[in-house]
Amino acid sequence: TVQNFKTFRIFVDMNLEKEVAPEFLQTKCAWSPYEGMKLRGWPIMTIVRGSVLFENGIFVSGQRGREVSYLR
């Protein structure tokens, strides 16, 4: 099954156009140089290890990914 692998899928609606607003941001710094711009092509669903995490702008699962760390 898909759950046995560390896989993820992101589905994007390439025709969906939205304005980047602060309430959409999921960043530590809470700002974006794109804020206020209208962009086309938005994620509509993210599936990680067989579980839907994000759907139509809402995080639907308590499961989250891990923070990325870099080797120095």
mmCIF file with all atom_site columns, C-alpha atoms in Angstrom:
data_model
loop_
_atom_site.group_PDB
_atom_site.id
_atom_site.type_symbol
_atom_site.label_atom_id
_atom_site.label_alt_id
_atom_site.label_comp_id
_atom_site.label_asym_id
_atom_site.label_entity_id
_atom_site.label_seq_id
_atom_site.pdbx_PDB_ins_code
_atom_site.Cartn_x
_atom_site.Cartn_y
_atom_site.Cartn_z
_atom_site.occupancy
_atom_site.B_iso_or_equiv
_atom_site.pdbx_formal_charge
_atom_site.auth_seq_id
_atom_site.auth_comp_id
_atom_site.auth_asym_id
_atom_site.auth_atom_id
_atom_site.pdbx_PDB_model_num
ATOM 1  C CA . THR A 1 1  ? 0.000  0.000  0.000   1.00 0.00 ? 1  THR A CA 1
ATOM 2  C CA . VAL A 1 2  ? 0.964  3.639  -0.358  1.00 0.00 ? 2  VAL A CA 1
ATOM 3  C CA . GLN A 1 3  ? 1.210  4.003  3.433   1.00 0.00 ? 3  GLN A CA 1
ATOM 4  C CA . ASN A 1 4  ? 4.329  1.829  3.507   1.00 0.00 ? 4  ASN A CA 1
ATOM 5  C CA . PHE A 1 5  ? 6.320  4.444  1.591   1.00 0.00 ? 5  PHE A CA 1
ATOM 6  C CA . LYS A 1 6  ? 7.374  8.009  2.364   1.00 0.00 ? 6  LYS A CA 1
ATOM 7  C CA . THR A 1 7  ? 5.525  9.351  -0.639  1.00 0.00 ? 7  THR A CA 1
ATOM 8  C CA . PHE A 1 8  ? 3.699  12.555 -1.228  1.00 0.00 ? 8  PHE A CA 1
ATOM 9  C CA . ARG A 1 9  ? 1.497  13.896 -3.974  1.00 0.00 ? 9  ARG A CA 1
ATOM 10 C CA . ILE A 1 10 ? 0.518  17.506 -4.549  1.00 0.00 ? 10 ILE A CA 1
ATOM 11 C CA . PHE A 1 11 ? -2.404 18.232 -6.862  1.00 0.00 ? 11 PHE A CA 1
ATOM 12 C CA . VAL A 1 12 ? -2.474 21.700 -8.409  1.00 0.00 ? 12 VAL A CA 1
ATOM 13 C CA . ASP A 1 13 ? -5.343 23.455 -10.173 1.00 0.00 ? 13 ASP A CA 1
ATOM 14 C CA . MET A 1 14 ? -3.411 25.321 -12.863 1.00 0.00 ? 14 MET A CA 1
ATOM 15 C CA . ASN A 1 15 ? -6.430 27.540 -13.650 1.00 0.00 ? 15 ASN A CA 1
ATOM 16 C CA . LEU A 1 16 ? -7.179 28.608 -10.072 1.00 0.00 ? 16 LEU A CA 1
ATOM 17 C CA . GLU A 1 17 ? -6.190 32.225 -9.457  1.00 0.00 ? 17 GLU A CA 1
ATOM 18 C CA . LYS A 1 18 ? -5.975 33.757 -5.972  1.00 0.00 ? 18 LYS A CA 1
ATOM 19 C CA . GLU A 1 19 ? -4.379 36.683 -4.238  1.00 0.00 ? 19 GLU A CA 1
ATOM 20 C CA . VAL A 1 20 ? -1.611 35.804 -1.785  1.00 0.00 ? 20 VAL A CA 1
ATOM 21 C CA . ALA A 1 21 ? -2.908 36.879 1.633   1.00 0.00 ? 21 ALA A CA 1
ATOM 22 C CA . PRO A 1 22 ? -1.288 36.674 5.090   1.00 0.00 ? 22 PRO A CA 1
ATOM 23 C CA . GLU A 1 23 ? -3.855 34.127 6.311   1.00 0.00 ? 23 GLU A CA 1
ATOM 24 C CA . PHE A 1 24 ? -2.642 31.638 3.651   1.00 0.00 ? 24 PHE A CA 1
ATOM 25 C CA . LEU A 1 25 ? 0.979  31.763 4.769   1.00 0.00 ? 25 LEU A CA 1
ATOM 26 C CA . GLN A 1 26 ? 2.432  28.792 6.643   1.00 0.00 ? 26 GLN A CA 1
ATOM 27 C CA . THR A 1 27 ? 5.892  30.219 7.290   1.00 0.00 ? 27 THR A CA 1
ATOM 28 C CA . LYS A 1 28 ? 7.887  31.070 10.391  1.00 0.00 ? 28 LYS A CA 1
ATOM 29 C CA . CYS A 1 29 ? 8.458  34.644 9.225   1.00 0.00 ? 29 CYS A CA 1
ATOM 30 C CA . ALA A 1 30 ? 4.706  35.172 8.421   1.00 0.00 ? 30 ALA A CA 1
ATOM 31 C CA . TRP A 1 31 ? 5.343  37.314 5.335   1.00 0.00 ? 31 TRP A CA 1
ATOM 32 C CA . SER A 1 32 ? 5.984  36.791 1.655   1.00 0.00 ? 32 SER A CA 1
ATOM 33 C CA . PRO A 1 33 ? 7.297  38.996 -1.140  1.00 0.00 ? 33 PRO A CA 1
ATOM 34 C CA . TYR A 1 34 ? 4.293  37.692 -3.116  1.00 0.00 ? 34 TYR A CA 1
ATOM 35 C CA . GLU A 1 35 ? 1.744  39.087 -0.630  1.00 0.00 ? 35 GLU A CA 1
ATOM 36 C CA . GLY A 1 36 ? -0.939 41.040 -2.477  1.00 0.00 ? 36 GLY A CA 1
ATOM 37 C CA . MET A 1 37 ? -0.090 39.502 -5.863  1.00 0.00 ? 37 MET A CA 1
ATOM 38 C CA . LYS A 1 38 ? -2.580 37.426 -7.836  1.00 0.00 ? 38 LYS A CA 1
ATOM 39 C CA . LEU A 1 39 ? -1.064 34.098 -8.791  1.00 0.00 ? 39 LEU A CA 1
ATOM 40 C CA . ARG A 1 40 ? -2.407 31.312 -10.987 1.00 0.00 ? 40 ARG A CA 1
ATOM 41 C CA . GLY A 1 41 ? -1.858 27.642 -10.140 1.00 0.00 ? 41 GLY A CA 1
ATOM 42 C CA . TRP A 1 42 ? -2.734 26.757 -6.523  1.00 0.00 ? 42 TRP A CA 1
ATOM 43 C CA . PRO A 1 43 ? -2.414 23.484 -4.617  1.00 0.00 ? 43 PRO A CA 1
ATOM 44 C CA . ILE A 1 44 ? -5.789 21.906 -3.966  1.00 0.00 ? 44 ILE A CA 1
ATOM 45 C CA . MET A 1 45 ? -4.726 18.673 -2.266  1.00 0.00 ? 45 MET A CA 1
ATOM 46 C CA . THR A 1 46 ? -1.642 17.158 -0.635  1.00 0.00 ? 46 THR A CA 1
ATOM 47 C CA . ILE A 1 47 ? -1.383 13.476 0.218   1.00 0.00 ? 47 ILE A CA 1
ATOM 48 C CA . VAL A 1 48 ? 1.488  12.223 2.389   1.00 0.00 ? 48 VAL A CA 1
ATOM 49 C CA . ARG A 1 49 ? 2.005  8.537  3.155   1.00 0.00 ? 49 ARG A CA 1
ATOM 50 C CA . GLY A 1 50 ? -1.537 7.759  1.997   1.00 0.00 ? 50 GLY A CA 1
ATOM 51 C CA . SER A 1 51 ? -3.237 10.415 4.179   1.00 0.00 ? 51 SER A CA 1
ATOM 52 C CA . VAL A 1 52 ? -4.846 13.598 2.889   1.00 0.00 ? 52 VAL A CA 1
ATOM 53 C CA . LEU A 1 53 ? -3.216 16.476 4.773   1.00 0.00 ? 53 LEU A CA 1
ATOM 54 C CA . PHE A 1 54 ? -4.463 19.477 2.835   1.00 0.00 ? 54 PHE A CA 1
ATOM 55 C CA . GLU A 1 55 ? -7.619 19.842 0.779   1.00 0.00 ? 55 GLU A CA 1
ATOM 56 C CA . ASN A 1 56 ? -9.139 22.972 -0.770  1.00 0.00 ? 56 ASN A CA 1
ATOM 57 C CA . GLY A 1 57 ? -7.244 25.389 1.459   1.00 0.00 ? 57 GLY A CA 1
ATOM 58 C CA . ILE A 1 58 ? -7.759 23.510 4.735   1.00 0.00 ? 58 ILE A CA 1
ATOM 59 C CA . PHE A 1 59 ? -5.369 21.273 6.667   1.00 0.00 ? 59 PHE A CA 1
ATOM 60 C CA . VAL A 1 60 ? -7.629 18.254 7.227   1.00 0.00 ? 60 VAL A CA 1
ATOM 61 C CA . SER A 1 61 ? -5.303 16.061 9.247   1.00 0.00 ? 61 SER A CA 1
ATOM 62 C CA . GLY A 1 62 ? -3.360 16.583 12.454  1.00 0.00 ? 62 GLY A CA 1
ATOM 63 C CA . GLN A 1 63 ? -0.446 14.814 10.800  1.00 0.00 ? 63 GLN A CA 1
ATOM 64 C CA . ARG A 1 64 ? 2.309  17.159 9.655   1.00 0.00 ? 64 ARG A CA 1
ATOM 65 C CA . GLY A 1 65 ? 5.617  16.754 7.942   1.00 0.00 ? 65 GLY A CA 1
ATOM 66 C CA . ARG A 1 66 ? 8.946  17.167 9.678   1.00 0.00 ? 66 ARG A CA 1
ATOM 67 C CA . GLU A 1 67 ? 10.968 20.349 9.654   1.00 0.00 ? 67 GLU A CA 1
ATOM 68 C CA . VAL A 1 68 ? 13.704 20.291 7.059   1.00 0.00 ? 68 VAL A CA 1
ATOM 69 C CA . SER A 1 69 ? 17.224 20.234 8.466   1.00 0.00 ? 69 SER A CA 1
ATOM 70 C CA . TYR A 1 70 ? 20.413 20.806 6.554   1.00 0.00 ? 70 TYR A CA 1
ATOM 71 C CA . LEU A 1 71 ? 23.806 19.239 6.994   1.00 0.00 ? 71 LEU A CA 1
ATOM 72 C CA . ARG A 1 72 ? 26.574 21.745 7.591   1.00 0.00 ? 72 ARG A CA 1
#
